[in-house]
Tab-separated table of C-alpha atoms in Angstrom:
chain	number	residue	atom	x	y	z
U	15	MET	CA	110.154	95.481	96.477
U	16	SER	CA	106.460	95.868	97.189
U	17	PRO	CA	104.984	99.385	97.177
U	18	ARG	CA	103.821	98.573	100.727
U	19	THR	CA	107.404	98.049	101.953
U	20	ALA	CA	108.434	100.732	104.435
U	21	GLN	CA	111.060	103.168	103.251
U	22	THR	CA	113.242	103.119	106.350
U	23	SER	CA	115.981	105.588	107.290
U	24	ALA	CA	118.202	102.720	108.483
U	25	PRO	CA	118.278	99.038	107.544
U	26	VAL	CA	115.762	96.816	109.337
U	27	LEU	CA	114.806	93.176	108.897
U	28	ASP	CA	112.844	92.601	105.678
U	29	THR	CA	109.987	91.080	107.686
U	30	LEU	CA	109.639	94.319	109.646
U	31	ALA	CA	109.851	96.592	106.603
U	32	GLU	CA	107.307	94.508	104.679
U	33	ARG	CA	104.803	94.091	107.525
U	34	TRP	CA	101.696	96.241	107.221
U	35	SER	CA	98.083	96.121	108.374
U	36	PRO	CA	95.612	95.629	105.534
U	37	ARG	CA	91.846	95.796	105.815
U	38	ALA	CA	91.178	93.630	102.772
U	39	PHE	CA	91.270	89.968	103.765
U	40	ASP	CA	90.537	86.919	101.616
U	41	ALA	CA	87.103	85.714	102.741
U	42	SER	CA	87.723	82.265	101.233
U	43	HIS	CA	90.871	81.660	103.299
U	44	ALA	CA	90.474	79.428	106.354
U	45	PHE	CA	92.868	78.070	108.970
U	46	ASP	CA	93.150	74.372	109.627
U	47	GLU	CA	93.449	73.286	113.252
U	48	GLY	CA	97.000	74.038	114.369
U	49	ALA	CA	97.761	76.387	111.443
U	50	LEU	CA	98.364	79.303	113.811
U	51	ARG	CA	100.565	77.383	116.210
U	52	GLY	CA	103.735	79.172	115.053
U	53	VAL	CA	102.348	82.674	115.520
U	54	PHE	CA	101.164	81.923	119.041
U	55	GLU	CA	104.448	80.173	119.801
U	56	ALA	CA	106.210	83.430	118.868
U	57	ALA	CA	103.925	85.277	121.313
U	58	ARG	CA	104.658	82.702	124.003
U	59	TRP	CA	108.394	83.435	123.798
U	60	ALA	CA	108.090	87.218	124.095
U	61	PRO	CA	109.870	88.800	127.079
U	62	SER	CA	107.872	89.786	130.154
U	63	ALA	CA	108.474	91.314	133.574
U	64	ASN	CA	109.602	88.593	135.987
U	65	ASN	CA	108.730	86.067	133.257
U	66	SER	CA	105.088	86.499	134.301
U	67	GLN	CA	103.779	85.996	130.741
U	68	PRO	CA	100.594	87.979	131.443
U	69	TRP	CA	99.050	87.572	128.012
U	70	ARG	CA	96.035	85.525	127.089
U	71	PHE	CA	94.135	85.243	123.834
U	72	ILE	CA	90.732	84.314	122.527
U	73	LEU	CA	91.192	82.748	119.090
U	74	ALA	CA	88.064	82.525	116.970
U	75	ARG	CA	87.912	81.180	113.426
U	76	ARG	CA	85.419	82.708	110.977
U	77	GLY	CA	82.116	80.855	111.161
U	78	SER	CA	82.429	79.964	114.856
U	79	GLU	CA	80.208	81.175	117.678
U	80	SER	CA	83.193	82.936	119.262
U	81	PHE	CA	83.938	84.781	116.010
U	82	ALA	CA	80.355	86.092	115.932
U	83	LYS	CA	80.602	87.206	119.575
U	84	ILE	CA	83.784	89.166	118.891
U	85	GLU	CA	82.518	90.601	115.607
U	86	ASP	CA	79.405	91.887	117.406
U	87	THR	CA	81.607	94.017	119.685
U	88	LEU	CA	83.505	95.772	116.866
U	89	ALA	CA	82.923	99.488	116.402
U	90	GLY	CA	82.650	101.787	113.392
U	91	PHE	CA	84.527	100.935	110.219
U	92	ASN	CA	85.925	97.762	111.812
U	93	LYS	CA	82.544	96.083	111.348
U	94	MET	CA	82.744	96.811	107.615
U	95	TRP	CA	85.842	94.741	106.887
U	96	ALA	CA	87.029	92.559	109.779
U	97	GLY	CA	84.500	89.782	109.214
U	98	SER	CA	86.245	88.644	106.037
U	99	ALA	CA	89.408	87.604	107.900
U	100	ALA	CA	89.975	83.946	108.683
U	101	ALA	CA	90.283	84.603	112.419
U	102	LEU	CA	89.626	87.203	115.077
U	103	VAL	CA	91.788	87.289	118.200
U	104	VAL	CA	91.157	89.140	121.441
U	105	ASN	CA	94.414	90.198	123.118
U	106	ILE	CA	94.035	90.081	126.898
U	107	ALA	CA	96.301	91.394	129.660
U	108	GLU	CA	96.324	89.498	132.960
U	109	VAL	CA	96.598	92.607	135.160
U	110	ALA	CA	96.576	90.618	138.421
U	111	ASP	CA	97.714	87.075	139.111
U	112	ALA	CA	95.473	84.357	140.538
U	113	ASP	CA	96.310	85.539	144.084
U	114	GLY	CA	95.243	89.110	143.310
U	115	ASN	CA	98.757	90.556	143.091
U	116	ALA	CA	98.918	93.408	140.588
U	117	GLN	CA	100.962	92.873	137.427
U	118	PRO	CA	101.628	96.511	136.498
U	119	TRP	CA	103.519	95.691	133.292
U	120	ALA	CA	100.865	93.340	131.898
U	121	GLU	CA	99.661	95.592	129.081
U	122	TYR	CA	103.219	96.424	128.032
U	123	ASP	CA	104.123	92.727	128.050
U	124	LEU	CA	100.995	91.858	126.071
U	125	GLY	CA	102.061	94.427	123.484
U	126	GLN	CA	105.411	92.695	123.132
U	127	ALA	CA	103.715	89.317	122.713
U	128	VAL	CA	101.385	90.699	120.033
U	129	ALA	CA	104.323	92.341	118.254
U	130	HIS	CA	106.179	89.024	118.189
U	131	LEU	CA	103.017	87.326	116.909
U	132	SER	CA	102.498	89.882	114.130
U	133	VAL	CA	106.082	89.610	112.891
U	134	GLN	CA	105.917	85.792	112.912
U	135	ALA	CA	102.586	85.910	111.082
U	136	HIS	CA	104.087	88.100	108.383
U	137	ALA	CA	107.081	85.769	108.075
U	138	GLU	CA	104.561	82.949	107.495
U	139	GLY	CA	102.796	84.895	104.730
U	140	LEU	CA	99.857	85.990	106.870
U	141	TYR	CA	98.579	89.459	107.652
U	142	VAL	CA	97.489	90.972	110.962
U	143	HIS	CA	95.511	94.138	111.625
U	144	GLN	CA	95.102	95.302	115.215
U	145	MET	CA	92.085	97.269	116.374
U	146	GLY	CA	91.181	99.306	119.415
U	147	GLY	CA	87.636	99.983	118.240
U	148	PHE	CA	85.616	97.405	120.139
U	149	ASP	CA	83.484	97.161	123.294
U	150	ARG	CA	85.725	95.806	126.060
U	151	GLU	CA	82.896	95.267	128.523
U	152	ALA	CA	80.915	93.306	125.926
U	153	ILE	CA	83.920	91.039	125.253
U	154	SER	CA	84.383	90.441	128.982
U	155	ALA	CA	80.710	89.594	129.395
U	156	ALA	CA	80.498	87.411	126.276
U	157	PHE	CA	83.400	85.251	127.412
U	158	GLY	CA	82.882	85.443	131.179
U	159	LEU	CA	86.295	86.985	131.835
U	160	GLU	CA	87.347	87.574	135.428
U	161	ALA	CA	88.119	91.222	136.265
U	162	ARG	CA	91.847	90.438	136.297
U	163	PHE	CA	91.727	89.660	132.553
U	164	VAL	CA	91.438	92.923	130.577
U	165	PRO	CA	90.741	92.883	126.825
U	166	VAL	CA	93.200	95.396	125.334
U	167	SER	CA	92.804	94.980	121.583
U	168	VAL	CA	91.343	92.766	118.885
U	169	MET	CA	93.249	91.656	115.817
U	170	VAL	CA	92.366	89.928	112.610
U	171	ILE	CA	94.616	87.324	111.019
U	172	GLY	CA	94.333	85.938	107.529
U	173	ALA	CA	95.408	85.986	103.915
U	174	ILE	CA	95.369	89.284	102.094
U	175	GLY	CA	92.417	90.126	99.867
U	176	THR	CA	91.934	92.787	97.206
U	177	VAL	CA	91.223	96.469	97.620
U	178	GLU	CA	88.144	96.126	95.367
U	179	GLN	CA	86.336	94.076	98.000
U	180	LEU	CA	86.384	96.971	100.473
U	181	PRO	CA	83.615	99.548	100.754
U	182	GLU	CA	84.495	102.827	99.026
U	183	PRO	CA	85.425	104.807	102.160
U	184	LEU	CA	88.123	102.251	103.017
U	185	ARG	CA	89.671	101.735	99.573
U	186	GLU	CA	91.612	104.984	99.631
U	187	ARG	CA	93.042	104.215	103.072
U	188	GLU	CA	94.094	100.749	101.918
U	189	VAL	CA	96.331	102.054	99.128
U	190	ALA	CA	97.487	105.306	100.749
U	191	PRO	CA	101.252	105.654	101.149
U	192	ARG	CA	102.660	104.333	104.400
U	193	THR	CA	103.930	107.149	106.586
U	194	ARG	CA	105.639	107.511	109.921
U	195	ILE	CA	106.988	110.496	111.797
U	196	GLU	CA	110.694	111.104	111.322
U	197	LEU	CA	113.060	109.033	113.450
U	198	ASP	CA	114.421	112.100	115.255
U	199	GLU	CA	110.904	112.982	116.417
U	200	LEU	CA	110.735	109.802	118.519
U	201	PHE	CA	113.218	111.084	121.043
U	202	VAL	CA	112.267	113.257	124.000
U	203	ALA	CA	115.961	113.447	124.867
U	204	ARG	CA	119.015	111.988	123.201
U	205	ASP	CA	122.599	112.449	124.357
């Protein structure tokens, strides 16, 4: 068992217990065309309200113009490490359909799609790290997104690197023990 494997209070799937979000990515790793098909297929089959499937993605491989556009919008520490990943992905919620009808569950549904994607990625030996620290307006402008498409998060996907490649302030966070609040604390009420 890896030291990064979650110590759960009840049995869960190995893929879930082993999944974690590193910051150290292998800068020599690259994706061939179609290499991420399985992870996006997992996202495609996530559940959604009324089967609306209100998730969209911008996939950018390292070295591409789109990758540079996304990387330019990253904030704070994210700029220090995310560029070494093989791909950056913008996770977008379609908050209104093409006719202008609101899709109030779009962000929730996008979250489910991204969760499915991250679990599939881990099952395929890849790592995902999701980020909220980015400029949403800059992403929208850089890619000409209509107002109904809202960038919610950015994630990196790639092969894991080594802690030594990270700047000093991030090394400690990379190897810190994984923690979660206790299971009982998740419940507001439980009968």
